[in-house]
CSV table of C-alpha atoms in Angstrom, one decimal:
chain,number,residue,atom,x,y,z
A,72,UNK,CA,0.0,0.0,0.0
A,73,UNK,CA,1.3,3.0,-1.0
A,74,UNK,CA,1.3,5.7,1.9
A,75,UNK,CA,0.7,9.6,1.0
A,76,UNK,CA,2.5,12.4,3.1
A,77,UNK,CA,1.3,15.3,4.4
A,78,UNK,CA,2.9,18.2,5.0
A,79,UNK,CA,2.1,21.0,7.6
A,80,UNK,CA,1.0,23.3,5.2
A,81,UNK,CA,-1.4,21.2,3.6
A,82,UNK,CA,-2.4,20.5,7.0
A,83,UNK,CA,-3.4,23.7,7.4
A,84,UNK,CA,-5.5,24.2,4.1
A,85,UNK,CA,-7.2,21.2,4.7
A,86,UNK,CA,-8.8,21.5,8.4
A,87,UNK,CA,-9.0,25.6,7.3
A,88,UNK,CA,-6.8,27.2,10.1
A,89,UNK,CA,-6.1,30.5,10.1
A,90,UNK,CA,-3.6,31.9,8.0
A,91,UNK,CA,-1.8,33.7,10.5
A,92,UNK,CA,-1.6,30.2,12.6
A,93,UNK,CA,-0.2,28.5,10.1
A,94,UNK,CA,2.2,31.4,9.5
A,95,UNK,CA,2.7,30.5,13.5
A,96,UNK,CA,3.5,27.2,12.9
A,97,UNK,CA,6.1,27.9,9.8
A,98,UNK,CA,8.1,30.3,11.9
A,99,UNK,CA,8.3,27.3,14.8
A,100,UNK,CA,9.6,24.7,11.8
A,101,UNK,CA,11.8,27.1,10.8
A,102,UNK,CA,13.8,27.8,14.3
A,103,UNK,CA,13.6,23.9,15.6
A,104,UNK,CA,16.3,21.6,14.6
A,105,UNK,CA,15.4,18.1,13.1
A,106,UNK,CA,17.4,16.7,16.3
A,107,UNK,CA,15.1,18.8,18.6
A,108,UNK,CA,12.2,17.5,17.3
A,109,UNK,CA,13.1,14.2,17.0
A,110,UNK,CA,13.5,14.0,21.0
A,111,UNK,CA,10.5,15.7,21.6
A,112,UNK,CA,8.3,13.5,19.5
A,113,UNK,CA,9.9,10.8,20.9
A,114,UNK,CA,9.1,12.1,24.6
A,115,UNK,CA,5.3,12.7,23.6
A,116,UNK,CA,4.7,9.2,22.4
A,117,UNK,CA,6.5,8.1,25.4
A,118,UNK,CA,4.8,10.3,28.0
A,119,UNK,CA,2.7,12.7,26.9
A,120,UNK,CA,2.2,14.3,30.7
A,121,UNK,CA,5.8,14.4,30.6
A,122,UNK,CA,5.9,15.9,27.0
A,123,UNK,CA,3.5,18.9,28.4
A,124,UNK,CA,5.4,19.9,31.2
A,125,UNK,CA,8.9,20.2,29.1
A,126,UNK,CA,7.0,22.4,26.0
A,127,UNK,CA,5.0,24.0,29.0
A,128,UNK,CA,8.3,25.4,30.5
A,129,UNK,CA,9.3,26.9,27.1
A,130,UNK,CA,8.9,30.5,26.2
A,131,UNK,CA,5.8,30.9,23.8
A,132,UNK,CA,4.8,27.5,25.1
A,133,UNK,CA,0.9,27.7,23.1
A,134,UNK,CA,3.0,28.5,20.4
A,135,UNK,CA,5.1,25.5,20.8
A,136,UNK,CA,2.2,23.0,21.3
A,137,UNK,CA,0.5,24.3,17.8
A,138,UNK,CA,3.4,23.7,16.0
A,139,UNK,CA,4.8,20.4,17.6
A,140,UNK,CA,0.8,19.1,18.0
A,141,UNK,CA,0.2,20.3,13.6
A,142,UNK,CA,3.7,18.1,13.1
A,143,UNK,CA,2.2,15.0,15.2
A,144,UNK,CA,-0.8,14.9,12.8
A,145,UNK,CA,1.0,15.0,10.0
A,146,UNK,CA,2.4,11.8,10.9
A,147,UNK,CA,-1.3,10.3,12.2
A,148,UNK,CA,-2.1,11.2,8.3
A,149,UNK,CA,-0.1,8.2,7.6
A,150,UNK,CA,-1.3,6.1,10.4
A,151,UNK,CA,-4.5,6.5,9.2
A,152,UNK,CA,-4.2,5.2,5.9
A,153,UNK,CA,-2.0,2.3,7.3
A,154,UNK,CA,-4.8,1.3,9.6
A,155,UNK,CA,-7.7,1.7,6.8
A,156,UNK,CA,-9.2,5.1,8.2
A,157,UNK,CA,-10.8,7.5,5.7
A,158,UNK,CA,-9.1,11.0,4.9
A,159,UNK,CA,-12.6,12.5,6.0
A,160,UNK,CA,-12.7,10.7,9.2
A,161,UNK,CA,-9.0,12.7,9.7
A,162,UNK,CA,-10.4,15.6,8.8
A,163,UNK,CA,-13.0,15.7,10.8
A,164,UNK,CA,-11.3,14.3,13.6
A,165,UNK,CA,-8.3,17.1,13.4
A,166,UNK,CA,-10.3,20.1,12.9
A,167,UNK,CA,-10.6,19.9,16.5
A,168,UNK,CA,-7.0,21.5,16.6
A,169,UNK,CA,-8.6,24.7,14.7
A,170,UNK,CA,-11.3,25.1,17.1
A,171,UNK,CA,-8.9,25.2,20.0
A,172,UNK,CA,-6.3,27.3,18.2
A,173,UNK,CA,-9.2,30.1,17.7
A,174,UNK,CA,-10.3,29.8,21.2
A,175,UNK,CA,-6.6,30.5,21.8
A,176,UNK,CA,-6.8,33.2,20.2
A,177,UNK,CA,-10.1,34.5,21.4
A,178,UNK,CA,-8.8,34.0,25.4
A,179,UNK,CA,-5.2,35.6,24.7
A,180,UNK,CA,-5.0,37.1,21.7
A,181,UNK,CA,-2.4,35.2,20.4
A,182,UNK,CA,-3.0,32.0,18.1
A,183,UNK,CA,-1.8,28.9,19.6
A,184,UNK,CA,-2.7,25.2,21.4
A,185,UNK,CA,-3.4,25.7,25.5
A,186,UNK,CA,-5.2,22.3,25.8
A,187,UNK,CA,-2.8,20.2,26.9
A,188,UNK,CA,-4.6,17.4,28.9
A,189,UNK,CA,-6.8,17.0,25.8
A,190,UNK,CA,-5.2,17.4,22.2
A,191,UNK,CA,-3.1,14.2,22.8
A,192,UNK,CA,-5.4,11.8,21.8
A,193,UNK,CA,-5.5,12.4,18.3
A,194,UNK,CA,-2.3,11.7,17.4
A,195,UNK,CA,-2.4,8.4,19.7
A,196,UNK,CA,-5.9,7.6,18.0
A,197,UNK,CA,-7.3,7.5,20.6
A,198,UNK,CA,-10.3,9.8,19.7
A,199,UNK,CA,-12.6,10.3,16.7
A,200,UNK,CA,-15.1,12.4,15.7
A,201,UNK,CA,-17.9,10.8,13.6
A,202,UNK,CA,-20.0,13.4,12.6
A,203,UNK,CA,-21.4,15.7,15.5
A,204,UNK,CA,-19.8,13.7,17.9
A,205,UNK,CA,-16.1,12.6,18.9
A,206,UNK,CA,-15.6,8.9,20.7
A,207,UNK,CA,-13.1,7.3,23.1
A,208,UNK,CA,-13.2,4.1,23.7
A,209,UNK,CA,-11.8,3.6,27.2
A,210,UNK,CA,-12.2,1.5,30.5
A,211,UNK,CA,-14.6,2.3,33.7
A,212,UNK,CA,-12.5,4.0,35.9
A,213,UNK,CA,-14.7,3.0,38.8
A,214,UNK,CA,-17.9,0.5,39.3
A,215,UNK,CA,-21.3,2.4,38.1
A,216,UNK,CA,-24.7,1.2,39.1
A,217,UNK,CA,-27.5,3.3,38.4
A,218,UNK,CA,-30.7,3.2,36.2
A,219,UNK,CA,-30.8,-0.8,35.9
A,220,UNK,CA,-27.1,-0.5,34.8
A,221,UNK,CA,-24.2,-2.6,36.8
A,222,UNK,CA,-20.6,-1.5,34.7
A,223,UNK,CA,-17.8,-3.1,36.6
A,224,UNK,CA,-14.1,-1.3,36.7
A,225,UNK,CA,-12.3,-2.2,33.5
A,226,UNK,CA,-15.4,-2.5,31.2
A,227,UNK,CA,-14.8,-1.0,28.3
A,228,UNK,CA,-17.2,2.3,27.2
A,229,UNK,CA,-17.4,4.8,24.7
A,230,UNK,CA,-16.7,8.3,26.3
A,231,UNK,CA,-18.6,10.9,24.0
A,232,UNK,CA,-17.2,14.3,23.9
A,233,UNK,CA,-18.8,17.4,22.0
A,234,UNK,CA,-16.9,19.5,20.0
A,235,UNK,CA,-17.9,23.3,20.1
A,236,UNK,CA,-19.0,25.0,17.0
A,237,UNK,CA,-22.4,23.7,15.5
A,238,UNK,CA,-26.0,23.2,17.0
A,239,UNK,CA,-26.5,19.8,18.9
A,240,UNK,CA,-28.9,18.8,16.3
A,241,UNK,CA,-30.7,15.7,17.4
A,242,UNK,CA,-31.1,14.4,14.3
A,243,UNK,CA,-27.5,14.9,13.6
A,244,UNK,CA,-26.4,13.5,17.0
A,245,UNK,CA,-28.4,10.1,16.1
A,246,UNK,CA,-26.7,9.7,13.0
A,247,UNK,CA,-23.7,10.3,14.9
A,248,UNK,CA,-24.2,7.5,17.2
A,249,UNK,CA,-25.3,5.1,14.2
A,250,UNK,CA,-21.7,5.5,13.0
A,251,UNK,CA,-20.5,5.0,16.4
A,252,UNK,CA,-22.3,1.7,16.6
A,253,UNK,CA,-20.9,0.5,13.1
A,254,UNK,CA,-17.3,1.5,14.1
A,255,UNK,CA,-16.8,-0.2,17.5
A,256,UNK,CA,-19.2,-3.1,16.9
A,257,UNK,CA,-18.7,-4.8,20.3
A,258,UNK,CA,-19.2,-1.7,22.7
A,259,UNK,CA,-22.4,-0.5,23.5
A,260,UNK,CA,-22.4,1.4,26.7
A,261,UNK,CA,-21.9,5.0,25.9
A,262,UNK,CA,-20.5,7.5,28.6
A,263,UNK,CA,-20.5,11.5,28.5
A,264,UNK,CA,-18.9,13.9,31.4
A,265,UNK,CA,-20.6,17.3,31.0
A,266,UNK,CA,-21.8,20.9,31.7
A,267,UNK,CA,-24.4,19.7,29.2
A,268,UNK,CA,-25.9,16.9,31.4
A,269,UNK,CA,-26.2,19.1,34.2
A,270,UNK,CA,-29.9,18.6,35.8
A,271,UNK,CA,-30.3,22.3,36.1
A,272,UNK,CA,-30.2,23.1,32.4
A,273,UNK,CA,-33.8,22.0,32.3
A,274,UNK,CA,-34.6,25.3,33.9
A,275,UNK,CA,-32.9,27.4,31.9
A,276,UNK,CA,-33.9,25.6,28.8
A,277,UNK,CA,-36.8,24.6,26.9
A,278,UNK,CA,-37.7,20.5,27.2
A,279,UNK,CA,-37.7,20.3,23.7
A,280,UNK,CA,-34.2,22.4,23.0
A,281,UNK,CA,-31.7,20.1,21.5
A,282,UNK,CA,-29.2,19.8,24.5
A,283,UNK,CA,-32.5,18.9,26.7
A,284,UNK,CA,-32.8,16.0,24.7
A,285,UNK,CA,-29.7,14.9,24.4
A,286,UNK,CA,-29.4,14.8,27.9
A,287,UNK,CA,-32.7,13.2,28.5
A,288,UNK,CA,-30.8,10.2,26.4
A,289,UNK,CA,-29.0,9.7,29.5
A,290,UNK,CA,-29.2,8.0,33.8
A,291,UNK,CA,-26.9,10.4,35.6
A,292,UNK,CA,-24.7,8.8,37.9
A,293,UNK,CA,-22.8,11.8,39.6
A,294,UNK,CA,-22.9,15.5,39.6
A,295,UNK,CA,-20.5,17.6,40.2
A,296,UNK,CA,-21.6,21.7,41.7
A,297,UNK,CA,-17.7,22.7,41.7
A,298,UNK,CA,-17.0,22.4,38.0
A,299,UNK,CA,-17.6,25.7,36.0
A,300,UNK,CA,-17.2,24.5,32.6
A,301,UNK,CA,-20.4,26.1,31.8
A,302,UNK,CA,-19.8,29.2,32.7
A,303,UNK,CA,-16.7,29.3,30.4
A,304,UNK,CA,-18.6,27.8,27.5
A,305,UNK,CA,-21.7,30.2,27.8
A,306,UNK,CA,-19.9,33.5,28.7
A,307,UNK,CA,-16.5,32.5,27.4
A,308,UNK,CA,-14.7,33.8,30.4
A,309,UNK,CA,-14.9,32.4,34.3
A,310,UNK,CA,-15.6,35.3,36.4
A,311,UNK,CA,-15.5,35.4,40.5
A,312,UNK,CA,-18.8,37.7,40.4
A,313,UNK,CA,-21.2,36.6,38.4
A,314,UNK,CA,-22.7,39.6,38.2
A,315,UNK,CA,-20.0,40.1,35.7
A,316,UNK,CA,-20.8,38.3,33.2
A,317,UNK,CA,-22.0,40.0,30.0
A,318,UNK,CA,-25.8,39.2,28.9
A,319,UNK,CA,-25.3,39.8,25.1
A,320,UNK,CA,-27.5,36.7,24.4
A,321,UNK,CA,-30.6,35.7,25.9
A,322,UNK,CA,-29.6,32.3,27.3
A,323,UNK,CA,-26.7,34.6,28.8
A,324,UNK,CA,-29.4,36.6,30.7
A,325,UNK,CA,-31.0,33.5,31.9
A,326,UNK,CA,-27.6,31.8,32.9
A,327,UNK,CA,-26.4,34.6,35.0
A,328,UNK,CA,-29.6,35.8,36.6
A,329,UNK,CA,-29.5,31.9,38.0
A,330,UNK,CA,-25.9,32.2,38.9
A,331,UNK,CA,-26.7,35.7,40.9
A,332,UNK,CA,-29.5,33.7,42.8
A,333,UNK,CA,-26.9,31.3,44.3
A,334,UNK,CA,-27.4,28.7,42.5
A,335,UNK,CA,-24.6,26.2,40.6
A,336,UNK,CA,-24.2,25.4,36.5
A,337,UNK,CA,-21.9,22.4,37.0
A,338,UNK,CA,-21.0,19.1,35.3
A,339,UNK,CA,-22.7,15.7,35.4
A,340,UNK,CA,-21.9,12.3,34.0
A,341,UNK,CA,-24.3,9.9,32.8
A,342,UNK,CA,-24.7,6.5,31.1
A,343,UNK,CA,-27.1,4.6,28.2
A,344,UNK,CA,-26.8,1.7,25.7
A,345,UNK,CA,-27.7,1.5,22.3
């Protein structure tokens, strides 16, 4: 089998990142040695924790992780084709390094990678995203028994994350799941840790709003007050007073006038099986 290349360029034209990020990354190429490289990539498929403290301690460090993260999937390109993955299941699955370079950019004003503890499991495909949805297939940390289900440590589940950027379109999220099905055959237990199961969304939200729904697809097995994923996610900031948040939307009005009357917008985890 004949395996194409990629280079970072064409990386960057095909997931669309910004121009001046790839002009980021091209300057980083430019001033790193082959050597260099070659010790840090070996570090990150090593250790990867290990890998993010060392670029973490360099100057420009979201700079860094762009650059060295663009160069790791470059290489996944190939392992892709070697293990039979489609180019579209790539694409989809790295344009998660876009959406996190422009939040980069929205936080600090600088183009970059900050996401450390998550943008590793690309390159070890580890994680894909099949069409609204991205899937990890991983084992129980912990026993869970709740709603009928009994998951023992060490089963295996799929984890489903939700990438940022489009409307959680039922419709789209069920074809999403259909693929999931069809591409890990012998796993049906499905797992999701997030602001979006959080139980007290259903007061700020109509039932029949898309991320009610989704949620409703799930038993929730533990909540957790102390996160404040949400707030990030709706206001795009985490502020000590919420009566600092902005209110430019109406779900912003909503969120905060809920926040100012003591109450929580946490995470939750929860469980179901196709």
């Amino acid at each position: 089998m004949s395996i194409k290349k990629i280079t970072p360029e064409e990386f960057c034209v095909l997931v669309k990142m910004p121009e001046a990020a790839a002009g980021i990354i091209e300057e980083e190429r430019l001033k790193t040695e082959a050597k260099e490289y070659r010790a840090v990539r070996e570090t990150f498929f090593r250790d990867w924790q290990e890998f993010n403290r060392q670029v973490n301690r360099e100057e420009g460090s979201s700079r860094r992780f762009l650059y060295y993260y663009v160069m790791f999937a470059c290489e996944a390109y190939e392992d892709y084709q070697r293990k039979g993955l489609t180019e579209q299941l790539y694409l989809d699955t790295f344009s998660d390094y876009r959406i996190w370079c422009e939040n980069c950019y929205a936080q600090t004003g600088e183009y970059g990678l900050r996401e450390c503890e998550w943008l590793w499991r690309h390159s070890y495909l580890k994680l894909f995203r099949l069409g609204r949805l991205q899937y990890e297939l991983f084992p129980a940390r912990e026993d869970i028994s709740t709603g009928g289900f009994e998951i023992k440590k060490g089963q295996m589940l799929l984890n489903i994350h939700i990438p940022q950027g489009e409307p959680l379109r039922f419709e789209a999220c069920e074809d999403s799941l259909r693929q999931a099905q069809k591409m890990f055959p012998d796993c049906h237990y499905f797992v999701c840790d997030s602001w979006l199961l959080y139980p007290g969304l259903k007061e700020l939200m109509k039932p029949d709003s898309n991320i009610i729904r989704f949620q409703e697809r799930f038993h929730i097995f533990e909540v957790n007050e102390a996160e404040r994923d949400a707030e990030l996610r709706i206001f795009r900031t985490v502020r000590e007073a919420p009566a600092d948040y902005p209110e430019d939307t109406a779900f912003q009005k909503r969120a905060k006038a809920y926040l100012l009357a003591g109450r929580h917008l946490g995470n939750a985890s929860g469980i179901f099986m196709l």
